[in-house]
Amino acid sequence: MVGTGPGDAADLSPRALQALQEARVIVGYKTYIQLLAPLLTPEKEVISTGMTGEVDRCRQAIDRARAGNSVALVSSGDPGVYGMAGLALELLEQEGLLETLAVEIIPGITSATAAAARLGAPLMHDFVVISLSDLLTPWDLIEKRLALAAAGDFVIVLYNPASHKRTGQLARAREIMLQHKRPDTPAGIVRNAYRAEESVTVTNLEHLLECPVDMLSIVIIGNRETRRAGRFLVTPRGYRL
């Protein structure tokens, strides 16, 4: 399982690049495969599927590996953070292959840290990462986690803040966070981090909904100490200056 980072080849780790070069078969979501296209030589077998095809991708990767191929199952970001690693391990366990096949999980730069780097240093203190997608997690549980994270004054990183079908989740998340965080709490939105279409917006919790977001966006909400430093966001760690 290979983490390919935000999408730019410059942010691909040497270990991940080596795995892609050595693999006979590359399996992944079609958008991520397209980002890797310059690295994929003609002799490689490439298997790509669309959204919601995760189980099928994993099964095809396992089938190719059982046939003796070196397979790279790719995830953007890190495969162990909302990626394919967990599902792949569950399927390998289900089929009794965990001790039979050679399995390696190669980390990558995940969206939370990629977006944070574009915003400055908002994750310098304790933070939580919460996905607003209720496709696999009940919404009432997501709301509970949001409330507890906000009450604990964590910096909050939101994955999957909106999609074509999900348009009200971010507004509800903001409503919950405003019960515990000040309206002027700094916030940032990064879309397509480190890709050609990248956009970076610094705002605050009060004006968060005025900024467009989609599935390619990461939203970071600061804690009570987070502040603006020029064009950056900083959450002080507490060092004496």
CSV table of C-alpha atoms in Angstrom, one decimal:
chain,number,residue,atom,x,y,z
A,1,MET,CA,0.0,0.0,0.0
A,2,VAL,CA,1.6,3.2,-1.2
A,3,GLY,CA,0.9,6.7,0.0
A,4,THR,CA,1.4,9.2,-2.9
A,5,GLY,CA,1.1,12.4,-0.9
A,6,PRO,CA,-0.9,15.4,-2.1
A,7,GLY,CA,-0.4,14.6,-5.8
A,8,ASP,CA,2.7,16.5,-6.9
A,9,ALA,CA,5.6,14.2,-7.8
A,10,ALA,CA,7.9,16.4,-5.8
A,11,ASP,CA,6.1,15.4,-2.6
A,12,LEU,CA,6.3,11.6,-3.3
A,13,SER,CA,8.8,10.0,-0.9
A,14,PRO,CA,11.8,8.1,-2.4
A,15,ARG,CA,10.4,4.9,-0.8
A,16,ALA,CA,7.0,5.4,-2.5
A,17,LEU,CA,8.7,6.2,-5.8
A,18,GLN,CA,10.8,3.0,-5.6
A,19,ALA,CA,7.7,0.9,-4.9
A,20,LEU,CA,5.9,2.3,-7.9
A,21,GLN,CA,8.9,1.7,-10.1
A,22,GLU,CA,9.3,-1.9,-8.9
A,23,ALA,CA,5.6,-2.8,-9.0
A,24,ARG,CA,4.3,-4.8,-12.0
A,25,VAL,CA,0.7,-3.8,-11.3
A,26,ILE,CA,-0.6,-0.4,-10.1
A,27,VAL,CA,-4.1,-0.2,-8.6
A,28,GLY,CA,-5.9,2.9,-7.5
A,29,TYR,CA,-8.7,5.5,-7.8
A,30,LYS,CA,-8.8,6.9,-11.3
A,31,THR,CA,-8.0,10.5,-10.3
A,32,TYR,CA,-4.9,9.4,-8.3
A,33,ILE,CA,-3.8,7.2,-11.2
A,34,GLN,CA,-4.0,10.2,-13.5
A,35,LEU,CA,-1.8,12.2,-11.2
A,36,LEU,CA,0.8,9.4,-11.3
A,37,ALA,CA,0.6,9.0,-15.1
A,38,PRO,CA,4.1,10.5,-15.8
A,39,LEU,CA,5.6,7.8,-13.6
A,40,LEU,CA,3.8,4.8,-15.1
A,41,THR,CA,5.7,3.0,-17.8
A,42,PRO,CA,3.9,1.1,-20.6
A,43,GLU,CA,4.8,-2.4,-19.4
A,44,LYS,CA,2.9,-1.9,-16.1
A,45,GLU,CA,-0.7,-3.1,-15.8
A,46,VAL,CA,-2.8,-0.3,-14.5
A,47,ILE,CA,-6.2,-0.9,-12.8
A,48,SER,CA,-8.3,2.1,-11.9
A,49,THR,CA,-11.9,2.4,-10.7
A,50,GLY,CA,-14.2,5.3,-9.7
A,51,MET,CA,-15.5,6.5,-6.4
A,52,THR,CA,-17.0,3.8,-4.1
A,53,GLY,CA,-15.0,1.1,-5.9
A,54,GLU,CA,-12.6,0.7,-2.9
A,55,VAL,CA,-13.5,-2.9,-2.1
A,56,ASP,CA,-13.2,-4.0,-5.8
A,57,ARG,CA,-9.8,-2.2,-6.1
A,58,CYS,CA,-8.5,-4.0,-3.0
A,59,ARG,CA,-9.8,-7.4,-4.2
A,60,GLN,CA,-8.2,-6.9,-7.6
A,61,ALA,CA,-4.9,-5.9,-6.0
A,62,ILE,CA,-5.0,-9.0,-3.8
A,63,ASP,CA,-5.8,-11.3,-6.8
A,64,ARG,CA,-2.9,-9.9,-8.8
A,65,ALA,CA,-0.5,-10.4,-5.8
A,66,ARG,CA,-1.7,-14.0,-5.3
A,67,ALA,CA,-0.8,-14.6,-8.9
A,68,GLY,CA,2.8,-13.7,-8.1
A,69,ASN,CA,2.8,-10.0,-9.1
A,70,SER,CA,4.4,-7.1,-7.3
A,71,VAL,CA,1.4,-4.8,-6.7
A,72,ALA,CA,1.2,-1.2,-5.6
A,73,LEU,CA,-2.2,-0.3,-4.2
A,74,VAL,CA,-2.1,3.5,-4.2
A,75,SER,CA,-3.8,6.0,-2.0
A,76,SER,CA,-3.4,9.8,-2.1
A,77,GLY,CA,-2.0,11.2,1.1
A,78,ASP,CA,-1.2,8.4,3.6
A,79,PRO,CA,-2.8,5.0,3.0
A,80,GLY,CA,-3.4,4.6,6.7
A,81,VAL,CA,-5.3,7.9,7.0
A,82,TYR,CA,-8.7,7.5,5.4
A,83,GLY,CA,-6.9,5.5,2.8
A,84,MET,CA,-6.8,1.9,1.5
A,85,ALA,CA,-4.5,0.3,4.1
A,86,GLY,CA,-7.2,-0.6,6.6
A,87,LEU,CA,-9.5,-2.1,4.1
A,88,ALA,CA,-6.7,-4.1,2.4
A,89,LEU,CA,-5.6,-5.5,5.7
A,90,GLU,CA,-9.1,-6.5,6.6
A,91,LEU,CA,-9.6,-8.3,3.3
A,92,LEU,CA,-6.2,-10.0,3.6
A,93,GLU,CA,-7.1,-11.2,7.1
A,94,GLN,CA,-10.5,-12.4,5.9
A,95,GLU,CA,-8.8,-14.5,3.2
A,96,GLY,CA,-6.0,-15.8,5.5
A,97,LEU,CA,-3.3,-14.1,3.5
A,98,LEU,CA,-1.7,-11.8,6.1
A,99,GLU,CA,1.2,-14.2,6.7
A,100,THR,CA,1.3,-15.5,3.1
A,101,LEU,CA,1.8,-12.4,1.1
A,102,ALA,CA,4.6,-9.9,1.7
A,103,VAL,CA,2.8,-6.7,2.8
A,104,GLU,CA,4.3,-3.2,3.3
A,105,ILE,CA,2.5,0.0,4.1
A,106,ILE,CA,4.5,3.0,2.7
A,107,PRO,CA,3.4,6.3,4.3
A,108,GLY,CA,2.8,9.6,2.5
A,109,ILE,CA,2.0,13.2,3.3
A,110,THR,CA,-1.6,13.3,4.4
A,111,SER,CA,-4.0,16.1,3.5
A,112,ALA,CA,-4.0,17.5,7.1
A,113,THR,CA,-0.3,18.2,7.2
A,114,ALA,CA,-0.2,19.3,3.5
A,115,ALA,CA,-3.0,21.8,4.1
A,116,ALA,CA,-1.4,22.9,7.4
A,117,ALA,CA,1.9,23.6,5.7
A,118,ARG,CA,0.1,25.9,3.2
A,119,LEU,CA,-1.6,27.8,6.0
A,120,GLY,CA,1.6,28.1,8.1
A,121,ALA,CA,1.7,26.2,11.4
A,122,PRO,CA,-1.8,25.7,12.8
A,123,LEU,CA,-1.2,22.1,14.0
A,124,MET,CA,1.6,23.0,16.4
A,125,HIS,CA,-0.5,21.9,19.4
A,126,ASP,CA,-3.0,19.0,20.0
A,127,PHE,CA,-5.4,18.5,17.1
A,128,VAL,CA,-8.1,16.1,15.9
A,129,VAL,CA,-9.0,15.0,12.4
A,130,ILE,CA,-12.7,14.4,11.6
A,131,SER,CA,-14.3,13.5,8.3
A,132,LEU,CA,-17.7,15.1,7.7
A,133,SER,CA,-18.7,12.3,5.3
A,134,ASP,CA,-21.5,10.2,6.8
A,135,LEU,CA,-21.2,7.5,4.1
A,136,LEU,CA,-19.6,5.1,6.4
A,137,THR,CA,-20.0,6.8,9.8
A,138,PRO,CA,-23.4,7.8,11.3
A,139,TRP,CA,-23.9,11.5,11.4
A,140,ASP,CA,-24.9,11.6,15.1
A,141,LEU,CA,-21.6,10.1,15.9
A,142,ILE,CA,-19.8,12.7,13.8
A,143,GLU,CA,-21.7,15.4,15.7
A,144,LYS,CA,-20.7,13.9,19.0
A,145,ARG,CA,-17.0,13.9,18.0
A,146,LEU,CA,-17.2,17.5,16.8
A,147,ALA,CA,-18.8,18.7,20.1
A,148,LEU,CA,-16.2,16.9,22.2
A,149,ALA,CA,-13.3,18.1,20.1
A,150,ALA,CA,-14.5,21.7,20.2
A,151,ALA,CA,-15.2,21.5,24.0
A,152,GLY,CA,-11.6,20.2,24.5
A,153,ASP,CA,-10.3,23.2,22.6
A,154,PHE,CA,-8.5,21.1,20.0
A,155,VAL,CA,-7.5,22.5,16.6
A,156,ILE,CA,-9.9,20.7,14.3
A,157,VAL,CA,-9.1,19.4,10.8
A,158,LEU,CA,-12.1,18.6,8.7
A,159,TYR,CA,-11.9,16.2,5.8
A,160,ASN,CA,-14.7,15.8,3.2
A,161,PRO,CA,-16.5,19.1,4.2
A,162,ALA,CA,-18.9,19.0,1.3
A,163,SER,CA,-19.9,17.3,-1.9
A,164,HIS,CA,-22.6,17.5,-4.6
A,165,LYS,CA,-25.0,15.6,-2.4
A,166,ARG,CA,-23.8,16.8,1.0
A,167,THR,CA,-24.2,20.5,1.3
A,168,GLY,CA,-25.2,21.1,5.0
A,169,GLN,CA,-22.7,19.3,7.0
A,170,LEU,CA,-20.1,22.1,7.3
A,171,ALA,CA,-22.8,24.5,8.4
A,172,ARG,CA,-23.9,22.1,11.1
A,173,ALA,CA,-20.3,21.5,12.1
A,174,ARG,CA,-19.7,25.3,12.4
A,175,GLU,CA,-22.9,25.6,14.5
A,176,ILE,CA,-21.6,22.9,16.9
A,177,MET,CA,-18.1,24.5,17.1
A,178,LEU,CA,-19.5,27.9,17.8
A,179,GLN,CA,-21.0,26.5,21.1
A,180,HIS,CA,-17.4,26.2,22.3
A,181,LYS,CA,-15.2,28.4,20.1
A,182,ARG,CA,-15.2,32.2,19.6
A,183,PRO,CA,-16.6,33.5,16.3
A,184,ASP,CA,-13.2,35.1,15.6
A,185,THR,CA,-11.3,31.8,15.9
A,186,PRO,CA,-8.9,31.7,13.0
A,187,ALA,CA,-9.7,29.1,10.3
A,188,GLY,CA,-8.2,28.1,6.9
A,189,ILE,CA,-9.3,26.3,3.8
A,190,VAL,CA,-7.0,24.7,1.4
A,191,ARG,CA,-8.2,23.2,-1.8
A,192,ASN,CA,-6.1,21.0,-4.0
A,193,ALA,CA,-3.0,21.4,-1.9
A,194,TYR,CA,0.2,21.3,-3.9
A,195,ARG,CA,-1.7,20.8,-7.2
A,196,ALA,CA,-2.1,23.1,-10.1
A,197,GLU,CA,-5.5,24.3,-9.0
A,198,GLU,CA,-4.5,25.0,-5.5
A,199,SER,CA,-6.3,27.8,-3.5
A,200,VAL,CA,-5.6,28.9,0.1
A,201,THR,CA,-8.0,31.0,2.1
A,202,VAL,CA,-7.5,32.4,5.7
A,203,THR,CA,-10.7,33.4,7.4
A,204,ASN,CA,-12.4,32.7,10.8
A,205,LEU,CA,-15.2,30.6,12.2
A,206,GLU,CA,-17.8,33.4,11.9
A,207,HIS,CA,-17.2,33.8,8.1
A,208,LEU,CA,-16.3,30.2,7.3
A,209,LEU,CA,-19.5,29.5,5.2
A,210,GLU,CA,-18.7,32.5,2.9
A,211,CYS,CA,-15.8,30.4,1.4
A,212,PRO,CA,-16.5,27.7,-1.2
A,213,VAL,CA,-15.5,24.2,-0.2
A,214,ASP,CA,-15.8,20.7,-1.8
A,215,MET,CA,-14.4,17.2,-1.5
A,216,LEU,CA,-11.0,18.5,-2.5
A,217,SER,CA,-10.9,20.9,0.4
A,218,ILE,CA,-9.4,20.7,3.9
A,219,VAL,CA,-10.8,23.0,6.6
A,220,ILE,CA,-8.7,23.7,9.7
A,221,ILE,CA,-10.3,25.5,12.7
A,222,GLY,CA,-7.9,26.8,15.3
A,223,ASN,CA,-8.0,26.7,19.1
A,224,ARG,CA,-8.2,29.6,21.5
A,225,GLU,CA,-4.5,30.3,21.1
A,226,THR,CA,-4.4,30.2,17.3
A,227,ARG,CA,-3.6,33.5,15.7
A,228,ARG,CA,-2.7,35.1,12.4
A,229,ALA,CA,0.9,36.0,11.7
A,230,GLY,CA,1.0,37.9,8.5
A,231,ARG,CA,-0.5,35.7,5.9
A,232,PHE,CA,0.0,32.6,8.1
A,233,LEU,CA,-1.9,30.8,10.9
A,234,VAL,CA,0.1,29.9,14.0
A,235,THR,CA,-1.0,27.8,17.0
A,236,PRO,CA,1.7,28.6,19.6
A,237,ARG,CA,3.3,25.5,21.3
A,238,GLY,CA,4.1,27.5,24.4
A,239,TYR,CA,7.8,28.1,24.0
A,240,ARG,CA,9.3,31.1,25.8
A,241,LEU,CA,10.3,33.8,23.3
